[in-house]
mmCIF file of C-alpha atoms in Angstrom:
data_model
loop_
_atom_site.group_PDB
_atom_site.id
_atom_site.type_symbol
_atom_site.label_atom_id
_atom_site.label_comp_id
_atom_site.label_asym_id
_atom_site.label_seq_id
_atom_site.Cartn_x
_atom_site.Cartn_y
_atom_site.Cartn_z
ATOM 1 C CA UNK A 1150 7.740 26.061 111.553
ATOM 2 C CA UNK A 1151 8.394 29.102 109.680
ATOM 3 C CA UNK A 1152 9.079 31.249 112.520
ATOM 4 C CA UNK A 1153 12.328 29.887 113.341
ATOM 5 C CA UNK A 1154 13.426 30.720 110.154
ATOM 6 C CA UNK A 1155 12.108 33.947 109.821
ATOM 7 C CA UNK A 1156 13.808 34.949 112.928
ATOM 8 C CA UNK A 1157 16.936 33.790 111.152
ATOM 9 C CA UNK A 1158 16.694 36.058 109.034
ATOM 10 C CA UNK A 1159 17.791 39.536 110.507
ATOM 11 C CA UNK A 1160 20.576 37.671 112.283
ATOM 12 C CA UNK A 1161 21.907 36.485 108.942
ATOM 13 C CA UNK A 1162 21.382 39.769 107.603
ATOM 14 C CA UNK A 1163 23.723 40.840 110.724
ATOM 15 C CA UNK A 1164 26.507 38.140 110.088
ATOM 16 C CA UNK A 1165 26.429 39.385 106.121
ATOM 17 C CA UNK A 1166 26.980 43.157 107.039
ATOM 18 C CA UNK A 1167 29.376 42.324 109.865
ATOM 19 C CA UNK A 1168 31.292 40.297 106.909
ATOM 20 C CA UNK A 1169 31.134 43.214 104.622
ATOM 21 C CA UNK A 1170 32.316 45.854 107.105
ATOM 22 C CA UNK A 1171 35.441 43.102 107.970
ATOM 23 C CA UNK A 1172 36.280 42.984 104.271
ATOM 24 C CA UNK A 1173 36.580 46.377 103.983
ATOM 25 C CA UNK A 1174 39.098 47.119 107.330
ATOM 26 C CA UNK A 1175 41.477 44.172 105.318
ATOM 27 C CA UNK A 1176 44.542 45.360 104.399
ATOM 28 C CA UNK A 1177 45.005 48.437 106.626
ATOM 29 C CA UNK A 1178 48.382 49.254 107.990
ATOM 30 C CA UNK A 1179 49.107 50.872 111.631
ATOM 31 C CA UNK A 1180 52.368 51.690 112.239
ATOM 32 C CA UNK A 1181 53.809 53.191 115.780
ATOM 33 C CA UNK A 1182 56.933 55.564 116.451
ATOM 34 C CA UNK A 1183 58.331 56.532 119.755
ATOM 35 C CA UNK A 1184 61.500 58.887 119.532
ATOM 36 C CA UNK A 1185 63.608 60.459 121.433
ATOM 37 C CA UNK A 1186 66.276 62.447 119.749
ATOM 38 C CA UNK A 1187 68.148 65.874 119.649
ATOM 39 C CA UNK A 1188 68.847 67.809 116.394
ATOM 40 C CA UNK A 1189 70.192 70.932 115.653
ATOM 41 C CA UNK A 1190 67.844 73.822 114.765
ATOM 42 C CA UNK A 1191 68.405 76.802 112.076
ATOM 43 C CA UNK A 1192 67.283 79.993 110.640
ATOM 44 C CA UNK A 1193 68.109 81.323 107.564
ATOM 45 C CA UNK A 1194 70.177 84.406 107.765
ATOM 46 C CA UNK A 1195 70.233 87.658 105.621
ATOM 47 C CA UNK A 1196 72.388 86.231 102.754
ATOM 48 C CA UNK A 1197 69.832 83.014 102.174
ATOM 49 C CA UNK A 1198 71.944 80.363 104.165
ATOM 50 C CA UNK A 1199 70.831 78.107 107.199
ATOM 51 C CA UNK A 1200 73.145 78.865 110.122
ATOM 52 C CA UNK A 1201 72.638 76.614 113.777
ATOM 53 C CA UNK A 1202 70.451 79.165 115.880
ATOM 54 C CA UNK A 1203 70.633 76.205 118.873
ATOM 55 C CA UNK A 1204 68.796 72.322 119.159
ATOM 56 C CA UNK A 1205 66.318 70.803 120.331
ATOM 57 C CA UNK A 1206 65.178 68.069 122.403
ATOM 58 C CA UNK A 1207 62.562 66.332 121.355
ATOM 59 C CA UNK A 1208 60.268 63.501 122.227
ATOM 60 C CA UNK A 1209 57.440 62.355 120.076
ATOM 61 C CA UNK A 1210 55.019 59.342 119.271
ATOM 62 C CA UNK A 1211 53.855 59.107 115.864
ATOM 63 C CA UNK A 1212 50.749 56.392 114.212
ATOM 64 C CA UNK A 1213 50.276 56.248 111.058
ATOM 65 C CA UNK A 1214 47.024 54.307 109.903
ATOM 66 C CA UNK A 1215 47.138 53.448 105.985
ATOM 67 C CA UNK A 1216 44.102 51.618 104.484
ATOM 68 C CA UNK A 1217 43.420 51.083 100.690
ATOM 69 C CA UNK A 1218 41.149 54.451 100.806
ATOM 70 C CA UNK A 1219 42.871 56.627 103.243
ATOM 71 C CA UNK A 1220 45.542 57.737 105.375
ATOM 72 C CA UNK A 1221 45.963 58.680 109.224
ATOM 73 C CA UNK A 1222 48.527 60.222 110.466
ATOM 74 C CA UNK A 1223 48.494 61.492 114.177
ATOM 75 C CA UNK A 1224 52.011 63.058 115.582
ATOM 76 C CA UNK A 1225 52.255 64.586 119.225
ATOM 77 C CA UNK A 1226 55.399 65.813 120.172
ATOM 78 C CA UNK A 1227 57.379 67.816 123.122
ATOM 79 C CA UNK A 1228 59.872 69.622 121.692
ATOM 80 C CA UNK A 1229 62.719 72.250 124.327
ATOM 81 C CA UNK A 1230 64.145 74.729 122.396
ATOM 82 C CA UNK A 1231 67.522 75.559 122.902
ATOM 83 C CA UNK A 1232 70.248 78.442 122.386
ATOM 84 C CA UNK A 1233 73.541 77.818 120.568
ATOM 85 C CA UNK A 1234 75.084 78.184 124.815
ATOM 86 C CA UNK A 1235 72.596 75.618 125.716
ATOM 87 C CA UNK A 1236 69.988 77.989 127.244
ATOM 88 C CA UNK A 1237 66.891 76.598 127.486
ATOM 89 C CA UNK A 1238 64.755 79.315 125.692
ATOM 90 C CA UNK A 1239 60.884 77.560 125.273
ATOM 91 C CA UNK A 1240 59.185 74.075 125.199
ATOM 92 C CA UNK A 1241 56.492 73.254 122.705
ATOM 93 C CA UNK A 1242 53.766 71.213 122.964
ATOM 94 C CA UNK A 1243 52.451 69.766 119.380
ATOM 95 C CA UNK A 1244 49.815 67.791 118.604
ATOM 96 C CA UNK A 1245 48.970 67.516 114.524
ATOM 97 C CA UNK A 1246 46.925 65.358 112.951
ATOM 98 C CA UNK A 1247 45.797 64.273 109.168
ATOM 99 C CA UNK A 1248 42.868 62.060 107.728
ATOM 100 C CA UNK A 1249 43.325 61.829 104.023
ATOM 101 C CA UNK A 1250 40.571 60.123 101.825
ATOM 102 C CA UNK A 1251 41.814 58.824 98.659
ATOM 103 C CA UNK A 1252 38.305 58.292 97.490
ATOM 104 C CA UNK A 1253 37.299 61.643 97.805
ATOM 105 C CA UNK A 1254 40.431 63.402 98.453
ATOM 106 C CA UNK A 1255 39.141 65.413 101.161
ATOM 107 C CA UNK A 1256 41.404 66.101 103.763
ATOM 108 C CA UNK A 1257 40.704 66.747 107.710
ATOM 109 C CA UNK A 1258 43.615 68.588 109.646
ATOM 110 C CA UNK A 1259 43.740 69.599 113.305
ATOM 111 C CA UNK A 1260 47.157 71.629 114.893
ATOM 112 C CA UNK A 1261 46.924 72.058 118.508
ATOM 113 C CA UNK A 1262 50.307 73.757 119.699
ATOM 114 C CA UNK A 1263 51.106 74.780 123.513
ATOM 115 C CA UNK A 1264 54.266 76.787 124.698
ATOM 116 C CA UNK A 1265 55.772 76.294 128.193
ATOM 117 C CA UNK A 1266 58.702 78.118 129.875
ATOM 118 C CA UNK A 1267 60.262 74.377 131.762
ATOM 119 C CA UNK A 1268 62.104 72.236 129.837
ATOM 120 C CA UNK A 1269 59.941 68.876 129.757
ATOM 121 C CA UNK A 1270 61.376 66.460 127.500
ATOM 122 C CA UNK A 1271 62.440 63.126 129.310
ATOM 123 C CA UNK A 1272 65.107 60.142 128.658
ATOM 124 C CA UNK A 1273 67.850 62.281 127.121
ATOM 125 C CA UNK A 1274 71.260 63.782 128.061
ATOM 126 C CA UNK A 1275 72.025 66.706 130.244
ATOM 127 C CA UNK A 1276 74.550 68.648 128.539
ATOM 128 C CA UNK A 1277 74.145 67.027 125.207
ATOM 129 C CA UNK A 1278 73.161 69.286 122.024
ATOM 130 C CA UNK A 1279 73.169 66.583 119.360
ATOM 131 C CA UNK A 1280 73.023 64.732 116.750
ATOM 132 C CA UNK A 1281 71.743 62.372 119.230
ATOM 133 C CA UNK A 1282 69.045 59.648 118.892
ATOM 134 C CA UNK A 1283 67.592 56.922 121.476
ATOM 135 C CA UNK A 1284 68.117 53.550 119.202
ATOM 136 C CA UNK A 1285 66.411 50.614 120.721
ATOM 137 C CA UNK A 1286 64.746 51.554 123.140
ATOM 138 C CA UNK A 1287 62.720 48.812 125.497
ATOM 139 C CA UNK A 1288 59.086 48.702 125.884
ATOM 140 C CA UNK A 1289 59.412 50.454 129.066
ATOM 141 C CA UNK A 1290 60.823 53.356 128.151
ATOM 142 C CA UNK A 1291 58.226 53.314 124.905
ATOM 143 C CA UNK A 1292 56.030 52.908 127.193
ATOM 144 C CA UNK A 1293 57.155 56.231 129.601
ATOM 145 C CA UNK A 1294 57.426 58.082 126.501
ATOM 146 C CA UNK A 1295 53.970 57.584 125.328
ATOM 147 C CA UNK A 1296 52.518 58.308 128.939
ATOM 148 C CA UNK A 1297 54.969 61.526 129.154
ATOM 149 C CA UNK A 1298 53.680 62.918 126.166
ATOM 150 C CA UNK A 1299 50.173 61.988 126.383
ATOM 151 C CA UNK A 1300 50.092 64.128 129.745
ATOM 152 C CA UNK A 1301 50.999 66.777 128.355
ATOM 153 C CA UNK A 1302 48.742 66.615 125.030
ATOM 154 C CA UNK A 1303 45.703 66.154 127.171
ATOM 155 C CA UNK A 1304 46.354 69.529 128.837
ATOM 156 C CA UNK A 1305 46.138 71.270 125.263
#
């Protein structure tokens, strides 16, 4: 008869460290961003002050992953410069990302960039140089996005 239980015993050993690990993913945030926008970029001239040099259009997905001992942040964007004549000049590829321990306070950083000479950002306005911003956009177009920029950050 003691078998039985004894071969309960490394599967309640399992269920404890399974309940352990579970206890200790409670709380976590994960948060999602999909943008599409335009904004205006500058350069500070001679004199100190920040004068438009052009925009950019930019598309980007953010996650940010915030637990009680750390924070993930992973941003990848695709970003077309352009002149103050609407030129496009370059496109950027970006991918950054951040895992911050609060316990420890170490920190773990990886910036992958990637320049192109074709404009590549997608859903916004020909002929538009900004402010602009995609509000609401549907899943599907989230979902393009996400694709559209993944594509590109898999090539890096």
């Amino acid at each position: 008869m003691r078998k039985p239980i004894a071969g309960l015993a490394p599967l309640a050993l399992f269920l404890a460290a399974l309940l352990v690990l579970s206890a200790c993913g409670s709380g976590t945030k994960h948060v999602e961003h999909v943008e599409v926008f335009i904004v205006e970029t500058l350069e500070q001239n001679e004199a100190g002050f920040y004068e438009a040099i052009g925009f950019k259009k930019v598309n980007a997905v953010t996650t940010i992953e915030e637990g009680k001992n750390h924070v993930k942040t992973d941003t990848k964007t695709i970003e077309d410069y352009y002149d103050t004549a609407g030129r496009h000049m370059k496109t950027e590829i970006v991918h950054s990302s951040l895992h911050k321990s609060h316990v420890t306070l170490a920190e773990d950083k990886d910036h992958r960039t990637a320049t192109l000479e074709e404009p590549a950002a997608i859903l916004l306005p020909d002929g538009e140089s900004g402010p602009f911003k995609m509000n609401k956009m549907t899943e599907a177009e989230k979902t393009k996005v996400r694709a559209h920029v993944q594509s590109f950050i898999d090539q890096l």
